[in-house]
XYZ file of C-alpha atoms in Angstrom:
694
model
C 116.493 134.657 171.559
C 114.970 138.080 172.096
C 112.292 137.733 169.463
C 110.654 134.719 171.106
C 107.482 134.979 173.113
C 107.124 133.465 176.551
C 105.423 130.303 175.263
C 108.215 129.658 172.745
C 110.944 130.175 175.284
C 109.295 127.841 177.709
C 108.891 125.209 174.888
C 112.639 125.430 173.968
C 113.547 125.172 177.633
C 111.315 122.100 178.049
C 112.727 120.220 175.028
C 116.266 121.245 175.870
C 115.810 119.781 179.338
C 114.463 116.536 177.933
C 117.493 116.117 175.575
C 119.865 116.854 178.462
C 118.083 114.318 180.662
C 118.870 111.736 177.933
C 122.179 113.248 176.857
C 124.213 109.994 176.981
C 121.603 107.940 175.205
C 122.448 108.008 171.449
C 119.084 106.373 170.636
C 117.170 109.432 171.871
C 116.329 111.205 168.649
C 113.377 113.013 167.071
C 110.782 110.292 167.594
C 111.776 109.799 171.212
C 111.687 113.568 171.847
C 108.193 113.800 170.238
C 107.011 111.050 172.567
C 108.544 112.636 175.616
C 107.052 116.075 174.939
C 103.581 114.497 173.975
C 103.462 115.740 170.281
C 103.321 114.084 167.001
C 106.559 113.854 165.178
C 105.451 116.148 162.366
C 104.205 118.775 164.727
C 107.446 118.831 166.639
C 109.402 119.158 163.426
C 107.292 122.097 162.347
C 107.459 123.878 165.704
C 111.170 123.481 166.159
C 111.773 124.632 162.529
C 109.535 127.708 163.126
C 111.252 128.782 166.288
C 114.942 127.960 165.734
C 115.107 127.554 161.867
C 116.878 124.258 162.701
C 115.625 120.729 161.892
C 114.685 118.733 164.998
C 117.766 116.510 164.582
C 120.033 119.539 164.230
C 118.489 121.043 167.419
C 119.157 117.793 169.437
C 122.772 117.599 168.084
C 123.389 121.195 169.041
C 122.153 120.555 172.626
C 124.448 117.589 172.869
C 127.358 119.683 171.557
C 126.745 122.627 173.934
C 126.759 120.106 176.837
C 129.963 118.774 175.430
C 131.611 122.126 175.638
C 130.887 122.298 179.343
C 132.472 118.888 179.888
C 135.535 119.780 177.761
C 135.929 122.962 179.810
C 136.143 120.986 182.988
C 139.102 119.259 181.650
C 138.400 115.894 183.348
C 137.580 113.860 180.195
C 139.240 112.962 176.916
C 137.445 113.887 173.627
C 136.437 110.289 173.197
C 134.933 110.088 176.668
C 133.025 113.315 176.179
C 131.667 112.004 172.807
C 130.158 109.000 174.459
C 128.868 111.005 177.480
C 126.805 113.266 175.167
C 125.347 110.539 173.088
C 127.709 110.234 170.072
C 128.469 106.595 169.294
C 131.429 107.602 167.184
C 134.270 109.991 168.317
C 135.127 110.833 164.691
C 131.462 111.858 164.077
C 131.441 113.879 167.277
C 134.595 115.736 166.122
C 133.139 116.412 162.723
C 129.924 117.780 164.121
C 131.769 119.872 166.714
C 133.967 121.405 164.103
C 131.039 122.331 161.909
C 129.289 124.009 164.771
C 132.201 125.890 166.485
C 134.775 126.124 163.795
C 137.487 124.185 165.509
C 137.987 120.600 166.858
C 137.045 119.771 170.422
C 140.706 119.082 171.184
C 141.308 122.786 170.833
C 138.553 123.775 173.331
C 140.960 125.161 176.019
C 142.673 127.321 173.378
C 139.400 129.071 172.541
C 138.288 129.772 176.148
C 137.931 133.469 177.040
C 140.863 134.801 179.139
C 139.007 137.100 181.383
C 139.068 134.772 184.283
C 142.811 134.487 184.192
C 143.298 138.257 183.872
C 140.913 138.781 186.929
C 143.146 136.372 188.962
C 146.354 138.197 187.974
C 144.840 141.479 189.178
C 143.789 139.943 192.509
C 147.331 138.521 193.069
C 148.982 142.011 192.685
C 150.563 143.525 195.771
C 147.850 145.499 197.670
C 149.704 148.864 197.823
C 151.228 148.621 194.335
C 149.729 150.979 191.772
C 148.224 149.325 188.800
C 150.721 148.900 185.903
C 149.376 150.373 182.717
C 148.817 147.684 180.061
C 151.110 147.848 177.102
C 149.163 148.731 173.944
C 151.639 147.408 171.390
C 150.967 143.682 171.973
C 147.257 144.250 171.992
C 147.485 146.148 168.696
C 149.749 143.462 167.309
C 147.290 140.717 168.287
C 144.457 142.719 166.696
C 146.403 143.192 163.515
C 147.077 139.525 163.382
C 143.367 138.803 163.916
C 142.441 141.234 161.161
C 144.779 139.517 158.755
C 143.550 136.194 159.711
C 139.821 137.182 159.111
C 140.846 138.826 155.846
C 142.486 135.629 154.738
C 139.511 133.496 155.672
C 137.191 135.875 153.842
C 139.445 135.939 150.813
C 139.225 132.168 150.642
C 135.514 132.041 151.210
C 134.643 134.720 148.693
C 136.727 133.303 145.897
C 134.595 131.795 143.041
C 134.131 128.190 143.739
C 135.490 125.939 141.043
C 133.569 122.887 139.954
C 136.049 120.618 141.799
C 135.968 122.491 145.132
C 133.795 119.736 146.548
C 133.822 116.334 144.920
C 130.306 115.027 144.741
C 130.302 111.423 145.973
C 127.844 110.110 143.287
C 128.018 106.392 142.983
C 126.305 103.807 140.688
C 126.093 100.136 141.699
C 126.053 98.294 138.390
C 124.273 94.954 138.107
C 126.311 92.081 139.581
C 127.220 89.320 137.287
C 126.708 85.563 137.964
C 129.971 83.816 137.669
C 128.411 80.443 137.827
C 126.783 78.433 135.076
C 123.976 77.719 137.467
C 121.302 80.285 136.520
C 119.096 79.211 139.427
C 121.390 81.212 141.702
C 121.079 84.423 139.898
C 118.519 85.718 142.440
C 121.205 85.460 145.151
C 123.650 87.581 143.155
C 120.914 90.057 142.413
C 120.085 90.069 146.153
C 123.726 90.906 147.002
C 123.647 93.784 144.569
C 120.303 94.956 145.875
C 121.548 94.906 149.465
C 124.750 96.888 148.457
C 122.505 99.450 146.774
C 120.136 99.654 149.718
C 122.814 99.973 152.317
C 124.561 102.743 150.424
C 121.234 104.539 149.788
C 121.085 105.078 153.597
C 124.194 107.106 153.708
C 123.220 110.840 153.367
C 126.819 111.900 152.276
C 126.411 109.852 149.072
C 124.246 110.338 145.960
C 123.268 106.805 144.907
C 121.909 106.194 141.394
C 118.648 104.249 141.372
C 118.340 100.570 140.405
C 116.044 101.448 137.506
C 118.803 103.650 136.016
C 121.659 101.134 136.359
C 119.650 98.166 135.163
C 120.147 99.186 131.541
C 123.775 98.235 131.850
C 123.220 94.544 132.801
C 124.259 93.299 129.360
C 125.721 96.568 128.036
C 129.279 96.723 126.734
C 129.780 100.507 127.308
C 133.021 101.698 128.863
C 133.045 103.130 132.476
C 133.635 106.636 131.281
C 130.517 106.351 128.845
C 128.363 104.996 131.736
C 129.600 107.622 134.161
C 128.777 110.384 131.721
C 125.258 109.006 131.010
C 124.545 108.519 134.766
C 126.523 111.670 135.982
C 128.304 109.327 138.427
C 131.736 109.835 140.036
C 132.195 106.264 141.044
C 131.063 102.900 139.698
C 130.742 99.602 141.639
C 131.185 96.442 139.590
C 130.436 93.026 141.170
C 130.328 89.357 140.335
C 129.806 86.239 142.365
C 128.559 82.774 142.713
C 127.274 80.488 145.383
C 129.199 77.181 145.739
C 127.745 74.867 148.263
C 127.498 76.681 151.521
C 129.904 79.442 150.512
C 129.411 82.790 148.661
C 132.252 84.117 146.530
C 131.994 87.814 145.717
C 134.338 90.085 143.696
C 133.816 93.845 144.175
C 135.645 96.698 142.309
C 135.343 100.392 143.000
C 136.183 102.452 139.771
C 136.699 106.119 139.406
C 134.334 106.501 136.572
C 135.770 109.385 134.561
C 139.257 107.834 134.264
C 138.303 104.196 134.414
C 140.938 103.933 137.282
C 140.332 101.013 139.649
C 140.590 102.491 143.150
C 139.900 99.287 145.137
C 139.065 95.729 144.829
C 138.189 92.944 147.192
C 137.398 89.252 146.912
C 135.194 87.818 149.577
C 134.676 84.177 150.470
C 132.107 83.793 153.249
C 129.820 81.025 154.549
C 126.209 81.682 153.577
C 125.412 82.151 157.352
C 127.631 85.275 157.159
C 125.744 86.819 154.254
C 124.502 89.863 156.249
C 127.973 90.599 157.646
C 129.141 90.355 154.026
C 126.683 92.802 152.847
C 127.360 95.329 155.597
C 131.237 94.976 155.129
C 130.876 95.636 151.305
C 128.918 98.826 151.887
C 131.219 100.165 154.762
C 134.273 99.387 152.700
C 133.074 101.339 149.703
C 132.075 104.271 151.812
C 135.553 104.212 153.589
C 137.411 104.107 150.198
C 135.647 107.212 148.858
C 135.851 108.977 152.225
C 132.083 109.295 152.720
C 130.879 110.420 156.096
C 128.856 107.568 157.715
C 127.125 108.431 160.924
C 126.773 105.931 163.766
C 123.078 105.692 163.138
C 123.720 104.849 159.488
C 126.335 102.196 160.413
C 123.822 100.669 162.888
C 121.202 100.420 160.272
C 123.582 98.949 157.628
C 124.748 96.280 160.220
C 121.250 95.336 161.250
C 120.440 91.801 159.745
C 116.947 91.734 158.245
C 116.336 88.234 159.692
C 118.247 85.465 161.603
C 116.748 82.730 159.499
C 118.647 81.930 156.249
C 115.859 79.864 154.805
C 113.476 82.782 155.266
C 115.937 85.177 153.617
C 116.542 82.805 150.627
C 112.848 82.746 150.056
C 112.589 86.560 150.464
C 115.385 86.937 147.744
C 113.372 84.789 145.326
C 110.277 86.976 145.799
C 112.194 90.195 145.766
C 113.830 89.348 142.487
C 110.275 89.117 141.012
C 109.102 92.306 142.788
C 111.938 94.175 140.972
C 110.116 93.400 137.623
C 106.641 94.304 138.699
C 104.377 92.832 136.074
C 101.088 91.582 137.403
C 102.283 87.930 136.765
C 105.484 88.538 138.713
C 103.762 90.306 141.616
C 101.343 87.463 142.089
C 104.245 84.999 141.976
C 106.382 86.958 144.480
C 103.731 87.147 147.273
C 103.867 83.333 148.061
C 107.602 83.463 148.507
C 107.242 86.363 151.031
C 104.523 84.520 152.887
C 106.684 81.385 153.148
C 109.509 83.535 154.437
C 107.256 84.794 157.150
C 106.381 81.128 158.083
C 110.176 80.515 158.818
C 110.460 83.999 160.622
C 107.322 85.562 161.924
C 109.337 88.717 162.797
C 110.664 89.296 159.246
C 109.623 92.956 158.638
C 111.045 93.200 155.137
C 108.793 90.313 153.991
C 105.652 91.886 155.492
C 106.503 95.173 153.843
C 107.207 93.530 150.530
C 103.734 91.866 150.542
C 102.105 95.190 151.326
C 103.969 96.845 148.483
C 103.096 94.052 146.051
C 99.454 94.270 146.871
C 99.485 98.042 146.362
C 100.982 97.724 143.016
C 98.463 95.142 141.980
C 95.692 97.565 143.021
C 97.377 100.649 141.742
C 95.514 101.188 138.516
C 92.081 99.512 139.472
C 88.998 101.476 140.247
C 87.921 98.756 142.840
C 90.619 98.299 145.336
C 90.776 94.555 146.025
C 93.672 94.429 148.529
C 93.252 97.365 150.710
C 92.819 95.330 153.948
C 95.712 93.146 153.118
C 97.978 96.214 152.547
C 96.944 97.594 155.959
C 97.478 94.296 157.748
C 100.944 93.576 156.264
C 102.174 97.184 156.588
C 101.183 97.163 160.316
C 103.006 93.894 160.817
C 106.120 95.378 159.175
C 105.898 98.524 161.394
C 105.332 96.350 164.508
C 108.512 94.281 163.892
C 110.706 97.206 162.640
C 109.253 100.718 162.861
C 112.424 102.315 161.448
C 112.625 100.271 158.332
C 112.183 102.473 155.219
C 110.140 99.683 153.573
C 107.772 99.375 156.635
C 107.260 103.131 156.561
C 106.630 103.117 152.804
C 104.173 100.254 153.029
C 102.065 102.110 155.630
C 102.104 105.230 153.504
C 100.889 103.326 150.603
C 97.899 102.042 152.605
C 96.924 105.621 153.343
C 97.400 106.581 149.686
C 95.226 103.686 148.687
C 92.439 105.291 150.784
C 93.199 108.868 149.507
C 94.277 109.853 153.050
C 97.319 111.715 151.719
C 98.039 113.846 154.927
C 98.376 110.538 156.894
C 100.754 109.048 154.275
C 102.973 112.066 154.255
C 104.901 111.636 157.664
C 105.589 108.055 156.780
C 107.260 108.880 153.542
C 109.153 111.799 155.063
C 110.574 109.533 157.754
C 111.421 106.906 155.176
C 113.318 109.456 153.234
C 115.162 110.681 156.287
C 116.328 107.065 156.914
C 117.197 106.343 153.292
C 117.921 109.760 151.609
C 118.675 108.124 148.211
C 115.403 106.113 147.859
C 114.122 106.820 144.448
C 110.861 104.905 145.317
C 110.078 107.284 148.249
C 110.960 110.351 146.161
C 108.548 109.221 143.453
C 105.684 109.010 145.862
C 106.544 112.262 147.622
C 106.514 114.059 144.205
C 103.179 112.662 143.445
C 101.738 113.775 146.835
C 103.173 117.270 146.632
C 102.009 117.907 143.108
C 98.705 116.216 143.041
C 97.143 115.955 146.519
C 99.053 118.123 148.998
C 100.195 120.976 146.822
C 103.407 122.478 147.988
C 105.554 124.160 145.389
C 108.787 124.027 147.326
C 108.676 120.431 148.376
C 107.519 119.468 144.803
C 110.455 121.215 143.280
C 113.020 120.042 145.781
C 112.009 116.334 145.587
C 111.678 116.338 141.816
C 115.185 117.731 141.526
C 116.480 115.129 144.019
C 114.722 112.453 142.102
C 116.281 113.529 138.718
C 119.844 113.312 140.398
C 119.438 109.674 141.336
C 116.977 108.346 138.750
C 118.728 108.991 135.425
C 116.420 107.341 132.884
C 117.245 109.493 129.781
C 119.693 107.184 128.192
C 117.537 104.171 127.775
C 113.881 105.324 127.779
C 113.156 108.555 126.009
C 109.570 108.499 127.052
C 110.386 108.246 130.712
C 113.036 110.869 130.348
C 110.507 113.270 128.754
C 108.037 112.863 131.611
C 110.923 113.271 134.300
C 112.035 116.568 132.751
C 108.411 117.652 132.253
C 107.903 117.190 136.071
C 111.027 119.320 136.738
C 109.797 122.017 134.448
C 106.398 121.993 135.993
C 107.919 122.162 139.470
C 110.021 125.091 138.461
C 107.242 127.130 136.841
C 104.926 126.547 139.849
C 107.561 128.205 141.988
C 108.092 131.037 139.570
C 111.452 129.970 137.940
C 110.415 130.742 134.388
C 113.808 130.461 132.666
C 114.636 127.146 134.397
C 111.148 125.816 133.514
C 111.705 126.742 129.854
C 115.051 124.988 129.909
C 113.667 121.700 131.247
C 110.446 121.668 129.082
C 112.602 122.101 125.961
C 114.707 119.012 127.130
C 111.467 117.133 127.743
C 110.243 117.823 124.163
C 113.645 116.945 122.709
C 113.252 113.436 124.085
C 109.615 113.068 123.178
C 108.177 115.771 120.886
C 104.771 114.146 120.885
C 104.468 114.421 124.725
C 101.204 116.421 124.943
C 101.623 117.091 128.596
C 104.872 118.869 127.915
C 103.351 120.716 125.006
C 100.691 122.420 127.085
C 103.067 122.973 130.084
C 105.293 124.809 127.519
C 102.243 126.782 126.431
C 101.760 128.064 129.992
C 105.457 128.812 130.422
C 105.359 130.902 127.349
C 102.400 132.709 128.811
C 104.349 133.402 131.936
C 106.986 135.060 129.757
C 104.764 137.180 127.564
C 101.216 137.333 129.103
C 99.633 136.771 125.674
C 96.312 135.016 126.091
C 95.780 134.720 122.284
C 99.001 132.846 121.951
C 98.182 130.599 124.868
C 94.895 129.764 123.218
C 96.522 129.178 119.898
C 99.159 126.743 121.416
C 96.583 124.803 123.356
C 94.317 124.367 120.352
C 97.328 123.103 118.342
C 97.895 120.577 121.101
C 94.355 119.407 121.244
C 94.173 118.957 117.434
C 96.907 116.160 117.789
C 94.675 114.165 120.134
C 91.055 115.027 120.636
C 90.492 112.280 123.228
C 92.577 114.077 125.699
C 90.210 115.522 128.419
C 93.059 117.274 130.205
C 93.902 119.215 127.063
C 90.276 119.727 126.279
C 89.562 121.552 129.570
C 92.739 123.631 129.160
C 91.446 124.801 125.815
C 88.075 125.712 127.408
C 89.845 127.642 130.156
C 91.883 129.662 127.734
C 88.585 130.779 125.997
C 87.320 131.477 129.556
C 90.131 133.872 130.354
C 89.589 135.512 126.954
C 86.100 135.952 127.999
C 84.798 134.246 124.823
C 82.193 132.453 126.798
C 80.222 131.082 123.863
C 83.306 129.100 122.613
C 84.371 128.125 126.196
C 80.851 126.707 126.740
C 81.210 124.393 123.708
C 84.455 122.917 125.002
C 83.347 122.810 128.683
C 80.161 120.995 127.728
C 82.132 118.333 125.823
C 84.393 118.013 128.821
C 81.792 117.657 131.589
C 79.616 115.180 129.393
C 82.733 113.018 129.058
C 83.700 113.318 132.664
C 80.221 112.269 133.820
C 79.909 109.542 131.223
C 83.095 107.834 132.516
C 82.452 108.772 136.140
C 85.804 110.511 136.519
C 86.804 112.511 139.599
C 88.950 114.901 137.686
C 89.426 118.745 137.701
C 86.829 119.464 140.304
C 88.603 122.683 140.997
C 87.559 123.903 137.501
C 83.810 123.683 138.282
C 83.742 127.320 139.285
C 84.917 128.441 135.879
C 82.412 126.040 134.268
C 79.658 127.529 136.398
C 80.603 131.103 135.247
C 80.664 130.135 131.632
C 77.303 128.465 131.666
C 75.955 131.442 133.633
C 77.352 133.929 130.936
C 75.638 131.923 128.059
C 72.250 131.647 129.841
C 72.441 127.903 130.950
C 71.369 128.765 134.515
C 70.484 125.178 135.550
C 73.948 123.974 134.592
C 75.513 127.036 136.113
C 73.901 126.405 139.519
C 74.858 122.702 139.380
C 78.495 123.290 138.820
C 78.676 126.288 141.256
C 77.160 124.082 143.996
C 79.735 121.323 143.209
C 82.531 123.938 143.356
C 81.331 125.240 146.635
C 81.179 121.786 148.230
C 84.580 120.938 146.778
C 86.166 124.173 148.060
C 84.748 123.763 151.628
C 86.166 120.143 151.808
C 89.414 120.910 150.028
C 92.217 119.746 152.464
C 94.896 121.744 150.553
C 96.146 125.195 151.256
C 93.769 126.543 148.498
C 90.472 126.198 150.231
C 90.143 129.710 151.472
C 91.498 131.012 148.058
C 88.706 129.047 146.162
C 85.962 130.196 148.590
C 87.166 133.823 147.922
C 86.465 133.183 144.180
C 83.085 131.629 144.874
C 81.917 134.413 147.116
C 83.273 137.117 144.847
C 81.105 135.909 141.978
C 78.101 135.427 144.153
C 78.421 139.058 145.234
C 79.490 138.414 148.853
C 82.612 140.657 148.508
C 83.154 141.157 152.270
C 83.240 137.372 152.799
C 85.461 137.025 149.788
C 87.898 139.500 151.263
C 87.946 137.680 154.571
C 88.686 134.356 152.671
C 91.394 136.060 150.652
C 92.932 137.489 153.845
C 92.926 134.017 155.384
C 94.790 132.745 152.293
C 97.616 135.316 152.833
C 98.796 133.132 155.783
C 99.636 130.264 153.543
C 103.037 129.509 152.023
C 104.161 127.680 148.919
C 101.322 128.490 146.655
C 101.908 128.178 142.939
C 102.778 130.950 140.409
C 99.388 130.610 138.615
C 97.830 132.195 141.693
C 99.726 135.381 140.887
C 99.369 135.252 137.052
C 95.653 134.366 136.646
C 93.835 135.864 139.606
C 93.965 139.452 138.097
C 92.201 138.369 134.958
C 89.744 135.777 136.297
C 86.016 136.699 135.514
C 85.139 135.210 138.940
C 86.990 137.993 140.661
C 85.239 140.919 138.779
C 83.157 141.851 141.754
C 85.950 141.625 144.182
C 88.238 143.854 142.265
C 85.756 146.735 142.985
C 86.325 146.274 146.831
C 88.709 148.866 148.076
C 90.653 146.357 150.184
C 91.263 143.931 147.214
C 94.441 145.661 145.946
C 96.028 145.735 149.334
C 95.299 142.026 150.098
C 96.353 140.859 146.601
C 99.638 142.845 146.804
C 100.259 141.029 150.145
C 99.766 137.668 148.284
C 102.191 138.806 145.596
C 104.766 140.023 148.165
C 104.494 136.664 150.003
C 104.990 134.742 146.804
C 108.040 136.836 145.831
C 109.573 136.484 149.253
C 108.950 132.776 149.143
C 110.472 132.515 145.667
C 113.679 134.151 146.894
C 113.873 131.801 149.957
C 113.294 128.736 147.877
C 115.981 129.780 145.468
C 118.408 130.343 148.324
C 117.489 127.034 149.788
C 117.973 125.142 146.579
C 121.324 126.791 145.967
C 122.465 125.751 149.470
C 121.509 122.219 148.821
C 123.229 122.210 145.387
C 120.047 121.704 143.544
C 120.143 124.892 141.579
């Protein structure tokens, strides 16, 4: 890699050597490499991505595959033997990865070796005094012609417009299992089997698995398979029913091609209750096999891992989990004792520890005084201690950090949980919340919001939830500069819930992005505010629109009402707006208030952990007349990525920047910011297209 500096080359050489030293150990993954190189997992991921443009797991896999080519060239081992020697637990998965990287299967390795060595040997074996025989050109030309034809054929296929059926998306919905018994006390067991099937399938990256919240609407719903498929955008449906009779579980599973209502596979299981975990794993693996999903050895290992060896503990856990799935305060408080009893029967039961932590977090979620913070931490740590690779353990620890507003510490736990369970709607919800509200990152916000929409289809049964889901998608799009897409999704949001005021003012800003009309923005925001004058979020948006119009007298009226309400209710909201509030009060002669809010703005900006700290400090210093410092802060901001579109749209008209715009360096620096945003927009668009999200 000629563009790498010496330090980067040494780093790659070091981690490559570490992978090669553990080449046959299939458990040696990203976490193990991070420990070996003495880095945090998140720092390792970022560094490898920056240097190689590969994920860390891809890098490790490629090192294994390169080593495999050397073994294959030796010719001493079979393909299966090589796969195990380089750390692949499954020869079929090894063959798949090898083909993806090199374009041909490992069995054809010898056919693709360079022939120079053989030609050199032939020359060496010629009689010493014999003149070299000229090589015949015709066969070479013929081979070249065949190569050109072959390449042309490949290009023709690759460049043909792809039809919608070129790759069948393996989207699957596990419908609520039915209780075949008249004994309703066993319903929690059947629900547990459904939940286990769903959780196991969620861990398979090659599938798109619809969330439980989306399928729950069909528990007592007579709709046909094609109707459900259309509403959930699912290719396959899983129907199940069962009962517990004595010490045996009877379970019937059907796999249905949703669009045609064709039954592709069905199986009746009769297992002893002590085999319940094997049953759950067999169901998930059979479903994946029937729809030809790629299941990696790591995924199989996780699916086959029993959560506990104690059936009494598991039975208690299922009773609690059934209540946790309907998280009212009453149900959450009733669920926790079941989980604690389960732990008494199995002190290593990670799922129960994690479930308690999650239940406590949900109980605390909307409370100002956090009652259960210590309990969340204790049970999350216990869950991680007993199973550090369990998605629920990782999520529980992330929730502890979110409880304490330590969002940067929560992030790696959620990212790891999503890596293990790529279809987890719960993890995606929390990641979207982090990336939009606490650790702003427009690319991640958009990607996870789109992924969440794919698996959490709420529109058919909850118009309010649907409206907010589509509003999030729209907001994510506009923050990344996708104006047309943002407009499309905000219109859908308002179709589901026209009175959604969040969507109304997001639409006002999308319209501004299209026409740059501040008067129209102000008019739309006022109309929204008239519908509910208790909404402080809309109130400050109206004030802001007058601020941008430089109608400071009117802006001051609205801002004064806003800050009085904020202080009356002791709300920590919209601290980033204190700079605009300070300017407004300064312009209308309220110097005391101006100084107060400017000081709050400066303190907030200096302590802001997000990427916008330098940007905010540039605004502050600009208004205070420190233009050289403001330029320095603005230059520092140019090193950031994934900042939102409003940075580009509103900076040129913000009164706080009036002084800075007189600085001769301003235009150059701001153009650099614009160029970086535009380049990032193009990259995000390409990335989303490659992931099938756009």
